[in-house]
Coordinates of C-alpha atoms in Angstrom, one line a residue:
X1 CA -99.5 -151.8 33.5
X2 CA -100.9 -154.7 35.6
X3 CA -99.4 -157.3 32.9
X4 CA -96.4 -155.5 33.1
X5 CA -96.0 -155.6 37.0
X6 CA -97.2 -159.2 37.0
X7 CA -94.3 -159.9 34.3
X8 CA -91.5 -158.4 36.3
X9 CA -92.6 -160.1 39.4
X10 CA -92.5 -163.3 37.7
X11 CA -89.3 -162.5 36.3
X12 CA -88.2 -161.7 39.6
X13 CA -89.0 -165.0 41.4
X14 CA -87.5 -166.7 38.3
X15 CA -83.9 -164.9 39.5
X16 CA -84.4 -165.8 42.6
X17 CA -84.7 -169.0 42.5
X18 CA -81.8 -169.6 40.1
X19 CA -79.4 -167.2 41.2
X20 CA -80.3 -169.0 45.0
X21 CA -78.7 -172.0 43.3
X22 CA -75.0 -170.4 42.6
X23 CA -72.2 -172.4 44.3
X24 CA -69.6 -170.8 46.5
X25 CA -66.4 -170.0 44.9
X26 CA -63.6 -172.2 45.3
X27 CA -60.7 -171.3 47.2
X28 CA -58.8 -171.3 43.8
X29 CA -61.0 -168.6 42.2
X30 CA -60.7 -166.6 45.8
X31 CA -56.9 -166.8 45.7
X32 CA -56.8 -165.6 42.1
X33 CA -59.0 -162.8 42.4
X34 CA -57.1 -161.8 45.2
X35 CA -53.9 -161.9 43.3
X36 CA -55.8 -160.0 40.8
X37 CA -56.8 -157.4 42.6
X38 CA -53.9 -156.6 45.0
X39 CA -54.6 -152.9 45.1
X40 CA -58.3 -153.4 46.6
X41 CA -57.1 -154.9 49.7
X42 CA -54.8 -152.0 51.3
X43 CA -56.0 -151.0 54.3
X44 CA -55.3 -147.2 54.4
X45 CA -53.4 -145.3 57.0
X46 CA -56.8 -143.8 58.9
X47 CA -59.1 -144.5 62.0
X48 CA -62.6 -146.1 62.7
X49 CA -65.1 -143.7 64.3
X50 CA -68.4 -144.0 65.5
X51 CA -70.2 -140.6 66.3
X52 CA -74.0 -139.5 68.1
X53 CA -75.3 -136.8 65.5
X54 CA -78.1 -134.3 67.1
X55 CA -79.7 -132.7 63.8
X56 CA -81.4 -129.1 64.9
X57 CA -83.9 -129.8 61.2
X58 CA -86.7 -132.0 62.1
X59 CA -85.7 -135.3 60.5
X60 CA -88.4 -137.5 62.4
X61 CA -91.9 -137.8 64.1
X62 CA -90.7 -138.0 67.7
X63 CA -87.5 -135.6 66.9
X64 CA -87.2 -133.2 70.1
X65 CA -84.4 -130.8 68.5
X66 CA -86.2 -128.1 66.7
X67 CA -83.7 -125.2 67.8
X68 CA -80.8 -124.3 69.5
X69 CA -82.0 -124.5 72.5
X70 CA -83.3 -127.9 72.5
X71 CA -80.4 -128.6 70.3
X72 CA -78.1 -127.3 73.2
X73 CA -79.9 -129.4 75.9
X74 CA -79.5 -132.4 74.2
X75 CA -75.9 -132.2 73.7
X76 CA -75.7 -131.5 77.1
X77 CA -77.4 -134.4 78.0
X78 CA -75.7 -136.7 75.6
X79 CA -72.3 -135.1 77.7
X80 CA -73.3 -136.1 80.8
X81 CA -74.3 -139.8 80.1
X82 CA -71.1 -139.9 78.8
X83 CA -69.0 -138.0 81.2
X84 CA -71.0 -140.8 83.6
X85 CA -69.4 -143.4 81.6
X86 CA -72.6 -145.0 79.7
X87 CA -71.7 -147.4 76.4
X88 CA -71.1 -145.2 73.5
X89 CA -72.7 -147.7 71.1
X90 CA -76.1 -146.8 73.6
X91 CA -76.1 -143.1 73.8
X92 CA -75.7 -143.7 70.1
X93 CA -78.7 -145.6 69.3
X94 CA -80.9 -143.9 72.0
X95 CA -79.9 -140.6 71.2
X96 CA -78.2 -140.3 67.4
X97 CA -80.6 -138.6 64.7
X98 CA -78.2 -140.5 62.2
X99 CA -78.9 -143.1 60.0
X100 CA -75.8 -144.6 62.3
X101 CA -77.5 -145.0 65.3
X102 CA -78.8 -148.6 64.6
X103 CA -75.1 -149.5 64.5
X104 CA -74.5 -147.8 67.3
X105 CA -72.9 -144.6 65.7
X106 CA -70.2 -146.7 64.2
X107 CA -69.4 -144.4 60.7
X108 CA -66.5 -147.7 59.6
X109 CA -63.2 -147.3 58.9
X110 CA -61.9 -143.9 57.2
X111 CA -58.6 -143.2 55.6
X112 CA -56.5 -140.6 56.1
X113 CA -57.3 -138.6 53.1
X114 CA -61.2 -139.3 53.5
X115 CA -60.9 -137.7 57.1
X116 CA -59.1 -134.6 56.1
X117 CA -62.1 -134.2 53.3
X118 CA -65.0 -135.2 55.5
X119 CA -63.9 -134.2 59.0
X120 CA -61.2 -131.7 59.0
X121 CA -61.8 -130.9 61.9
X122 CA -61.1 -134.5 63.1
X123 CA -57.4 -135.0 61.9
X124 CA -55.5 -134.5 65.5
X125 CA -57.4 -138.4 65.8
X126 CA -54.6 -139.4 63.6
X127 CA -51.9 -137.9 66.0
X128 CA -50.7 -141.2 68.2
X129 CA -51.1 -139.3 71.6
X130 CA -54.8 -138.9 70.9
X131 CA -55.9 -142.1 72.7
X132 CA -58.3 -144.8 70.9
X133 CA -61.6 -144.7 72.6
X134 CA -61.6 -141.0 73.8
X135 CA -64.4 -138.8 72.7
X136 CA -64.1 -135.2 71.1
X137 CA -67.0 -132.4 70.7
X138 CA -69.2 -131.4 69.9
X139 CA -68.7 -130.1 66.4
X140 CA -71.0 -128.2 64.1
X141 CA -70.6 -129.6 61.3
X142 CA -72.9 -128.9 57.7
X143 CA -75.7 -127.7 60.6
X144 CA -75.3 -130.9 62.8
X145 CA -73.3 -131.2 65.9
X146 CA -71.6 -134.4 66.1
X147 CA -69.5 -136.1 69.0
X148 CA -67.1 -138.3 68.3
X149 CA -65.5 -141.6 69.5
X150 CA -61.8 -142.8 67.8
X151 CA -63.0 -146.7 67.7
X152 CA -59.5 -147.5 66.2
X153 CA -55.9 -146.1 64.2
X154 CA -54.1 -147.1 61.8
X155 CA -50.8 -145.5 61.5
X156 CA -49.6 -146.9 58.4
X157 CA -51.0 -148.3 55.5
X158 CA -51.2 -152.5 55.5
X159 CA -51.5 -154.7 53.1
X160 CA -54.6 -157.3 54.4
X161 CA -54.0 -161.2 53.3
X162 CA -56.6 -164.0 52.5
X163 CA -56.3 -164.7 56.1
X164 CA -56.9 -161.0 57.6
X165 CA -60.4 -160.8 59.2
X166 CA -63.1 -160.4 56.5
X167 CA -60.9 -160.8 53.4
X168 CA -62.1 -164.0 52.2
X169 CA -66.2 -163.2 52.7
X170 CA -65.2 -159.6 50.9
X171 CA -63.9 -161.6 47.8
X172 CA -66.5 -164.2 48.2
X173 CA -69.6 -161.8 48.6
X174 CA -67.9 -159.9 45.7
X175 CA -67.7 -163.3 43.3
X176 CA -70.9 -164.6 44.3
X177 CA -72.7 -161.0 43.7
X178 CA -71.4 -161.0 40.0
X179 CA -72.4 -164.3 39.3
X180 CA -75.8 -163.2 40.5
X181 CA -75.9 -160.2 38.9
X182 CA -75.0 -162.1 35.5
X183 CA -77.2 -164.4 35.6
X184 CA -80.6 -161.8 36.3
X185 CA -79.2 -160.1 33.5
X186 CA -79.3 -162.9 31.6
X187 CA -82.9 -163.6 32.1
X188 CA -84.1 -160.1 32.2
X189 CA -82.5 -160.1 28.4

């Protein structure tokens, strides 16, 4: 067993160091695989929403919300902060039991369909007079109570270009991953 771990950590310096070596793509090899993939880079009719997520299960050590009474007080508390008009992005982290909470709440961007499985609840956010950056909840959701912030909307769907924000490091990260991932597989074989 020790040869064995000994051998794979080897190994696995060995593809680091060479797949630390791959070149960037080219601008030519970006622009084709764009081309080639125009499907991949539709943005979808939907809205960004970042959300604080008070879980009545003890998920942690210092988790306070064992019931719905401390469940209760802590929504009530997360209200008022807000209702006082502190950041969203810092209620989030101080107060989120989420896996979100390091970002700030921030769940990314959903599409319209996603929302109407995930969050039915949620789909009057894709109604124009519900105004970005206003807050709904708290909803019980699955057994956790969730509040809401619409980040963002998107009313129609839009086709992104090479030069919409993050398009190029997408297909670049994407390129650059496969070449990695073809070259470890290469020296695992």
């Amino acid at each position: 067993v020790k040869e064995g771990i000994k051998r794979q950590i080897a190994v696995n310096k060995l593809i680091e160091k060479v797949t630390s070596k791959i070149d960037a793509p080219k601008d030519s090899e970006i622009e084709a695989f764009y081309k080639g993939n125009p499907d991949a880079f539709v943005k979808k009719r939907g809205v960004k929403l970042a959300a604080i997520v008070v879980d009545p299960r003890k998920v942690a050590e210092n988790d306070t919300t064992v019931d719905e009474a401390s469940v209760a007080l802590k929504i009530k508390e997360v209200g008022a902060k807000l209702n006082q008009g502190a950041d969203f992005a810092t209620v989030a982290r101080e107060s989120s039991e989420d896996a979100s909470a390091q970002q700030g709440g921030d769940l990314g961007y959903i599409s319209e369909e996603q929302l109407k499985e995930a969050y039915p609840q949620l789909v009057g956010f894709m109604n124009p007079q519900f105004p970005v950056g206003k807050l709904a909840g708290p909803f019980n959701i699955e057994n956790k109570f969730y509040i809401f912030k619409l980040q963002e909307r998107s009313e129609k769907d839009e086709t992104l270009t090479l030069e919409s924000p993050g398009v190029r490091q997408q297909i670049t990260d994407a390129l650059t991953n496969g070449r990695k991932n073809l070259v470890s597989q290469a020296y695992a074989a």
